[in-house]
Amino acid sequence: MTASLLTLDVRPILRNGGEPFPEIMKAVAKLESGQGLRLLATFKPVPLFSVMQKKGYAHCEKELGKGDWEIVFKPEGAAAPEPAAAVARPGQDDASAWPAPSHSLDNRGMMPPEPMVITLETLENMTPGEVLEGLYDRDPLLLYPELQTRGHQAHCEKTGASEYRVLIRCGSAS
């Protein structure tokens, strides 16, 4: 079924503290019918699995050692239509009526996936309606689909050249 694979190595981006999600989505947009994507990353990108599944791709994963992973995404039938609000974007949800943050995390200076892991662990201990304020070096694009899956809302503000403030309203699914 899959004629070929397009290989994308995002390890240099991750090791330099960058966000690979836009490059991954560009590569996915370039895939031809029936073509798969071979992704090389410095961690197992679990939130990406659901993003790609919604686009109609199944995955298989293999740890390469030293923390590196190879993920192969293969097309499986027609892509499911993506809901309009499937991925939160900066400014998507108006947070002006949300309560003041009850928890705050400074995730700056951390390497992926640590900011996401700490954010999700913190949300597990919060009650629905509470707001978490997180500071990040980059827009945490892989975090948004995971937040939506867990029933949380997010609002991102770019506060500096490479600083982002994300407000997360804890949903009832945590």
PDB file of C-alpha atoms in Angstrom:
ATOM      1  CA  MET A   1       0.000   0.000   0.000  1.00  0.00           C
ATOM      2  CA  THR A   2       2.794   2.456   0.882  1.00  0.00           C
ATOM      3  CA  ALA A   3       4.977   3.098  -2.139  1.00  0.00           C
ATOM      4  CA  SER A   4       7.682   4.977  -0.278  1.00  0.00           C
ATOM      5  CA  LEU A   5       8.586   6.848   2.846  1.00  0.00           C
ATOM      6  CA  LEU A   6       9.610  10.466   3.213  1.00  0.00           C
ATOM      7  CA  THR A   7      12.228  10.733   5.954  1.00  0.00           C
ATOM      8  CA  LEU A   8      12.260  13.730   8.281  1.00  0.00           C
ATOM      9  CA  ASP A   9      14.958  13.958  10.958  1.00  0.00           C
ATOM     10  CA  VAL A  10      13.880  16.496  13.611  1.00  0.00           C
ATOM     11  CA  ARG A  11      16.632  15.551  16.070  1.00  0.00           C
ATOM     12  CA  PRO A  12      18.802  18.596  15.196  1.00  0.00           C
ATOM     13  CA  ILE A  13      15.822  20.910  15.718  1.00  0.00           C
ATOM     14  CA  LEU A  14      15.057  19.343  19.105  1.00  0.00           C
ATOM     15  CA  ARG A  15      18.699  19.349  20.232  1.00  0.00           C
ATOM     16  CA  ASN A  16      18.880  23.077  19.439  1.00  0.00           C
ATOM     17  CA  GLY A  17      15.776  23.715  21.566  1.00  0.00           C
ATOM     18  CA  GLY A  18      13.484  24.276  18.581  1.00  0.00           C
ATOM     19  CA  GLU A  19       9.912  23.222  17.938  1.00  0.00           C
ATOM     20  CA  PRO A  20       9.652  20.601  15.163  1.00  0.00           C
ATOM     21  CA  PHE A  21       5.858  20.508  14.823  1.00  0.00           C
ATOM     22  CA  PRO A  22       5.664  23.036  11.931  1.00  0.00           C
ATOM     23  CA  GLU A  23       8.330  21.081   9.984  1.00  0.00           C
ATOM     24  CA  ILE A  24       6.469  17.831  10.587  1.00  0.00           C
ATOM     25  CA  MET A  25       3.212  19.328   9.308  1.00  0.00           C
ATOM     26  CA  LYS A  26       5.022  20.715   6.220  1.00  0.00           C
ATOM     27  CA  ALA A  27       6.384  17.243   5.508  1.00  0.00           C
ATOM     28  CA  VAL A  28       2.929  15.695   5.945  1.00  0.00           C
ATOM     29  CA  ALA A  29       1.477  18.240   3.509  1.00  0.00           C
ATOM     30  CA  LYS A  30       4.069  17.174   0.911  1.00  0.00           C
ATOM     31  CA  LEU A  31       3.248  13.467   1.152  1.00  0.00           C
ATOM     32  CA  GLU A  32       1.861  11.927  -2.016  1.00  0.00           C
ATOM     33  CA  SER A  33      -1.092   9.565  -2.027  1.00  0.00           C
ATOM     34  CA  GLY A  34      -0.085   6.321  -0.327  1.00  0.00           C
ATOM     35  CA  GLN A  35       3.242   7.704   0.872  1.00  0.00           C
ATOM     36  CA  GLY A  36       4.310   7.397   4.506  1.00  0.00           C
ATOM     37  CA  LEU A  37       6.499   9.491   6.782  1.00  0.00           C
ATOM     38  CA  ARG A  38       9.574   8.206   8.616  1.00  0.00           C
ATOM     39  CA  LEU A  39      10.237  10.548  11.539  1.00  0.00           C
ATOM     40  CA  LEU A  40      13.423  10.555  13.621  1.00  0.00           C
ATOM     41  CA  ALA A  41      13.134  12.287  17.014  1.00  0.00           C
ATOM     42  CA  THR A  42      14.951  12.544  20.334  1.00  0.00           C
ATOM     43  CA  PHE A  43      11.892  11.308  22.234  1.00  0.00           C
ATOM     44  CA  LYS A  44       8.752   9.285  21.627  1.00  0.00           C
ATOM     45  CA  PRO A  45       6.286  11.939  20.376  1.00  0.00           C
ATOM     46  CA  VAL A  46       3.145  10.418  21.866  1.00  0.00           C
ATOM     47  CA  PRO A  47       0.870  13.486  21.329  1.00  0.00           C
ATOM     48  CA  LEU A  48       1.780  13.448  17.631  1.00  0.00           C
ATOM     49  CA  PHE A  49       0.255   9.989  17.299  1.00  0.00           C
ATOM     50  CA  SER A  50      -3.296  11.306  17.802  1.00  0.00           C
ATOM     51  CA  VAL A  51      -2.664  14.277  15.486  1.00  0.00           C
ATOM     52  CA  MET A  52      -1.500  11.931  12.723  1.00  0.00           C
ATOM     53  CA  GLN A  53      -4.308   9.444  13.400  1.00  0.00           C
ATOM     54  CA  LYS A  54      -6.843  12.220  12.773  1.00  0.00           C
ATOM     55  CA  LYS A  55      -5.095  12.803   9.445  1.00  0.00           C
ATOM     56  CA  GLY A  56      -5.495   9.109   8.581  1.00  0.00           C
ATOM     57  CA  TYR A  57      -2.069   7.703   9.508  1.00  0.00           C
ATOM     58  CA  ALA A  58      -1.298   4.676  11.650  1.00  0.00           C
ATOM     59  CA  HIS A  59       2.106   4.478  13.251  1.00  0.00           C
ATOM     60  CA  CYS A  60       4.734   2.004  14.355  1.00  0.00           C
ATOM     61  CA  GLU A  61       7.589   3.005  16.618  1.00  0.00           C
ATOM     62  CA  LYS A  62      11.083   1.772  17.338  1.00  0.00           C
ATOM     63  CA  GLU A  63      13.568   3.002  19.950  1.00  0.00           C
ATOM     64  CA  LEU A  64      16.971   3.497  18.332  1.00  0.00           C
ATOM     65  CA  GLY A  65      18.926   3.878  21.562  1.00  0.00           C
ATOM     66  CA  LYS A  66      20.294   6.883  23.464  1.00  0.00           C
ATOM     67  CA  GLY A  67      16.755   8.277  23.628  1.00  0.00           C
ATOM     68  CA  ASP A  68      16.274   8.481  19.858  1.00  0.00           C
ATOM     69  CA  TRP A  69      13.131   7.128  18.203  1.00  0.00           C
ATOM     70  CA  GLU A  70      12.073   6.164  14.701  1.00  0.00           C
ATOM     71  CA  ILE A  71       8.360   6.546  14.013  1.00  0.00           C
ATOM     72  CA  VAL A  72       6.846   5.410  10.718  1.00  0.00           C
ATOM     73  CA  PHE A  73       3.446   6.858   9.870  1.00  0.00           C
ATOM     74  CA  LYS A  74       1.572   4.951   7.169  1.00  0.00           C
ATOM     75  CA  PRO A  75      -1.686   6.030   5.533  1.00  0.00           C
ATOM     76  CA  GLU A  76      -4.708   3.981   6.507  1.00  0.00           C
ATOM     77  CA  GLY A  77      -7.759   4.648   4.347  1.00  0.00           C
ATOM     78  CA  ALA A  78      -9.252   8.089   4.003  1.00  0.00           C
ATOM     79  CA  ALA A  79      -8.273  10.774   6.458  1.00  0.00           C
ATOM     80  CA  ALA A  80     -10.888  11.608   9.038  1.00  0.00           C
ATOM     81  CA  PRO A  81     -12.099  15.171   8.821  1.00  0.00           C
ATOM     82  CA  GLU A  82     -10.367  17.302  11.406  1.00  0.00           C
ATOM     83  CA  PRO A  83     -12.701  19.222  13.671  1.00  0.00           C
ATOM     84  CA  ALA A  84     -12.320  22.977  13.359  1.00  0.00           C
ATOM     85  CA  ALA A  85     -11.066  23.267  16.932  1.00  0.00           C
ATOM     86  CA  ALA A  86      -8.910  20.113  16.949  1.00  0.00           C
ATOM     87  CA  VAL A  87      -5.722  21.998  17.739  1.00  0.00           C
ATOM     88  CA  ALA A  88      -5.662  25.003  19.979  1.00  0.00           C
ATOM     89  CA  ARG A  89      -3.841  27.974  18.543  1.00  0.00           C
ATOM     90  CA  PRO A  90      -2.591  31.081  20.247  1.00  0.00           C
ATOM     91  CA  GLY A  91      -5.535  33.335  20.859  1.00  0.00           C
ATOM     92  CA  GLN A  92      -8.068  30.662  19.906  1.00  0.00           C
ATOM     93  CA  ASP A  93      -9.844  30.564  23.241  1.00  0.00           C
ATOM     94  CA  ASP A  94     -10.618  33.841  24.911  1.00  0.00           C
ATOM     95  CA  ALA A  95      -9.296  33.545  28.456  1.00  0.00           C
ATOM     96  CA  SER A  96     -10.484  36.974  29.619  1.00  0.00           C
ATOM     97  CA  ALA A  97     -13.306  35.476  31.692  1.00  0.00           C
ATOM     98  CA  TRP A  98     -11.165  32.740  33.241  1.00  0.00           C
ATOM     99  CA  PRO A  99     -10.200  32.954  36.932  1.00  0.00           C
ATOM    100  CA  ALA A 100      -6.681  34.034  37.877  1.00  0.00           C
ATOM    101  CA  PRO A 101      -4.108  31.211  37.668  1.00  0.00           C
ATOM    102  CA  SER A 102      -3.954  29.100  40.801  1.00  0.00           C
ATOM    103  CA  HIS A 103      -0.778  27.300  39.676  1.00  0.00           C
ATOM    104  CA  SER A 104       2.253  28.530  37.781  1.00  0.00           C
ATOM    105  CA  LEU A 105       5.083  26.679  36.006  1.00  0.00           C
ATOM    106  CA  ASP A 106       8.257  28.094  34.529  1.00  0.00           C
ATOM    107  CA  ASN A 107       9.175  25.592  31.804  1.00  0.00           C
ATOM    108  CA  ARG A 108      11.775  27.804  30.154  1.00  0.00           C
ATOM    109  CA  GLY A 109      15.173  26.217  29.604  1.00  0.00           C
ATOM    110  CA  MET A 110      13.816  22.658  29.577  1.00  0.00           C
ATOM    111  CA  MET A 111      14.215  20.245  26.665  1.00  0.00           C
ATOM    112  CA  PRO A 112      11.202  18.463  25.137  1.00  0.00           C
ATOM    113  CA  PRO A 113       9.280  16.537  26.283  1.00  0.00           C
ATOM    114  CA  GLU A 114       9.924  17.681  29.877  1.00  0.00           C
ATOM    115  CA  PRO A 115       7.719  20.838  29.709  1.00  0.00           C
ATOM    116  CA  MET A 116       4.787  18.803  28.405  1.00  0.00           C
ATOM    117  CA  VAL A 117       5.230  16.058  30.984  1.00  0.00           C
ATOM    118  CA  ILE A 118       5.408  18.531  33.886  1.00  0.00           C
ATOM    119  CA  THR A 119       2.414  20.478  32.588  1.00  0.00           C
ATOM    120  CA  LEU A 120       0.249  17.358  32.227  1.00  0.00           C
ATOM    121  CA  GLU A 121       1.319  16.042  35.654  1.00  0.00           C
ATOM    122  CA  THR A 122       0.422  19.363  37.266  1.00  0.00           C
ATOM    123  CA  LEU A 123      -3.005  19.360  35.607  1.00  0.00           C
ATOM    124  CA  GLU A 124      -3.668  15.877  37.024  1.00  0.00           C
ATOM    125  CA  ASN A 125      -3.608  17.393  40.531  1.00  0.00           C
ATOM    126  CA  MET A 126      -5.856  20.364  39.753  1.00  0.00           C
ATOM    127  CA  THR A 127      -9.633  20.610  40.012  1.00  0.00           C
ATOM    128  CA  PRO A 128     -11.887  21.462  37.041  1.00  0.00           C
ATOM    129  CA  GLY A 129     -12.069  25.185  36.413  1.00  0.00           C
ATOM    130  CA  GLU A 130      -8.689  26.016  37.928  1.00  0.00           C
ATOM    131  CA  VAL A 131      -6.196  27.778  35.667  1.00  0.00           C
ATOM    132  CA  LEU A 132      -2.534  26.878  35.178  1.00  0.00           C
ATOM    133  CA  GLU A 133      -0.094  29.479  33.888  1.00  0.00           C
ATOM    134  CA  GLY A 134       2.898  28.026  32.019  1.00  0.00           C
ATOM    135  CA  LEU A 135       5.905  29.852  30.629  1.00  0.00           C
ATOM    136  CA  TYR A 136       7.690  28.288  27.631  1.00  0.00           C
ATOM    137  CA  ASP A 137      10.650  29.022  25.349  1.00  0.00           C
ATOM    138  CA  ARG A 138       8.591  28.035  22.319  1.00  0.00           C
ATOM    139  CA  ASP A 139       4.943  27.660  21.431  1.00  0.00           C
ATOM    140  CA  PRO A 140       4.162  24.160  22.767  1.00  0.00           C
ATOM    141  CA  LEU A 141       2.369  22.973  19.624  1.00  0.00           C
ATOM    142  CA  LEU A 142       2.396  19.297  20.587  1.00  0.00           C
ATOM    143  CA  LEU A 143       0.839  20.116  23.954  1.00  0.00           C
ATOM    144  CA  TYR A 144      -2.407  21.513  22.506  1.00  0.00           C
ATOM    145  CA  PRO A 145      -3.815  18.282  21.020  1.00  0.00           C
ATOM    146  CA  GLU A 146      -3.056  16.468  24.279  1.00  0.00           C
ATOM    147  CA  LEU A 147      -4.826  19.187  26.284  1.00  0.00           C
ATOM    148  CA  GLN A 148      -7.865  18.946  24.042  1.00  0.00           C
ATOM    149  CA  THR A 149      -7.940  15.154  24.350  1.00  0.00           C
ATOM    150  CA  ARG A 150      -7.979  15.535  28.132  1.00  0.00           C
ATOM    151  CA  GLY A 151     -10.747  18.149  28.081  1.00  0.00           C
ATOM    152  CA  HIS A 152      -8.659  21.225  28.900  1.00  0.00           C
ATOM    153  CA  GLN A 153      -8.750  24.646  27.208  1.00  0.00           C
ATOM    154  CA  ALA A 154      -5.655  26.644  26.307  1.00  0.00           C
ATOM    155  CA  HIS A 155      -4.835  30.224  25.467  1.00  0.00           C
ATOM    156  CA  CYS A 156      -1.336  31.190  24.318  1.00  0.00           C
ATOM    157  CA  GLU A 157       0.225  34.625  24.283  1.00  0.00           C
ATOM    158  CA  LYS A 158       3.618  35.420  22.790  1.00  0.00           C
ATOM    159  CA  THR A 159       5.252  37.590  25.422  1.00  0.00           C
ATOM    160  CA  GLY A 160       8.734  38.008  23.948  1.00  0.00           C
ATOM    161  CA  ALA A 161      10.962  37.069  21.030  1.00  0.00           C
ATOM    162  CA  SER A 162      11.009  33.450  22.168  1.00  0.00           C
ATOM    163  CA  GLU A 163       8.736  33.450  25.217  1.00  0.00           C
ATOM    164  CA  TYR A 164       5.211  32.185  25.446  1.00  0.00           C
ATOM    165  CA  ARG A 165       2.674  32.355  28.270  1.00  0.00           C
ATOM    166  CA  VAL A 166       0.054  29.614  28.068  1.00  0.00           C
ATOM    167  CA  LEU A 167      -3.034  29.663  30.254  1.00  0.00           C
ATOM    168  CA  ILE A 168      -4.681  26.271  30.638  1.00  0.00           C
ATOM    169  CA  ARG A 169      -8.144  25.925  32.130  1.00  0.00           C
ATOM    170  CA  CYS A 170      -8.449  22.519  33.723  1.00  0.00           C
ATOM    171  CA  GLY A 171     -11.295  20.469  32.245  1.00  0.00           C
ATOM    172  CA  SER A 172     -13.439  17.827  33.800  1.00  0.00           C
ATOM    173  CA  ALA A 173     -11.555  14.938  32.161  1.00  0.00           C
ATOM    174  CA  SER A 174      -8.428  15.237  34.361  1.00  0.00           C
TER     175      SER A 174
END
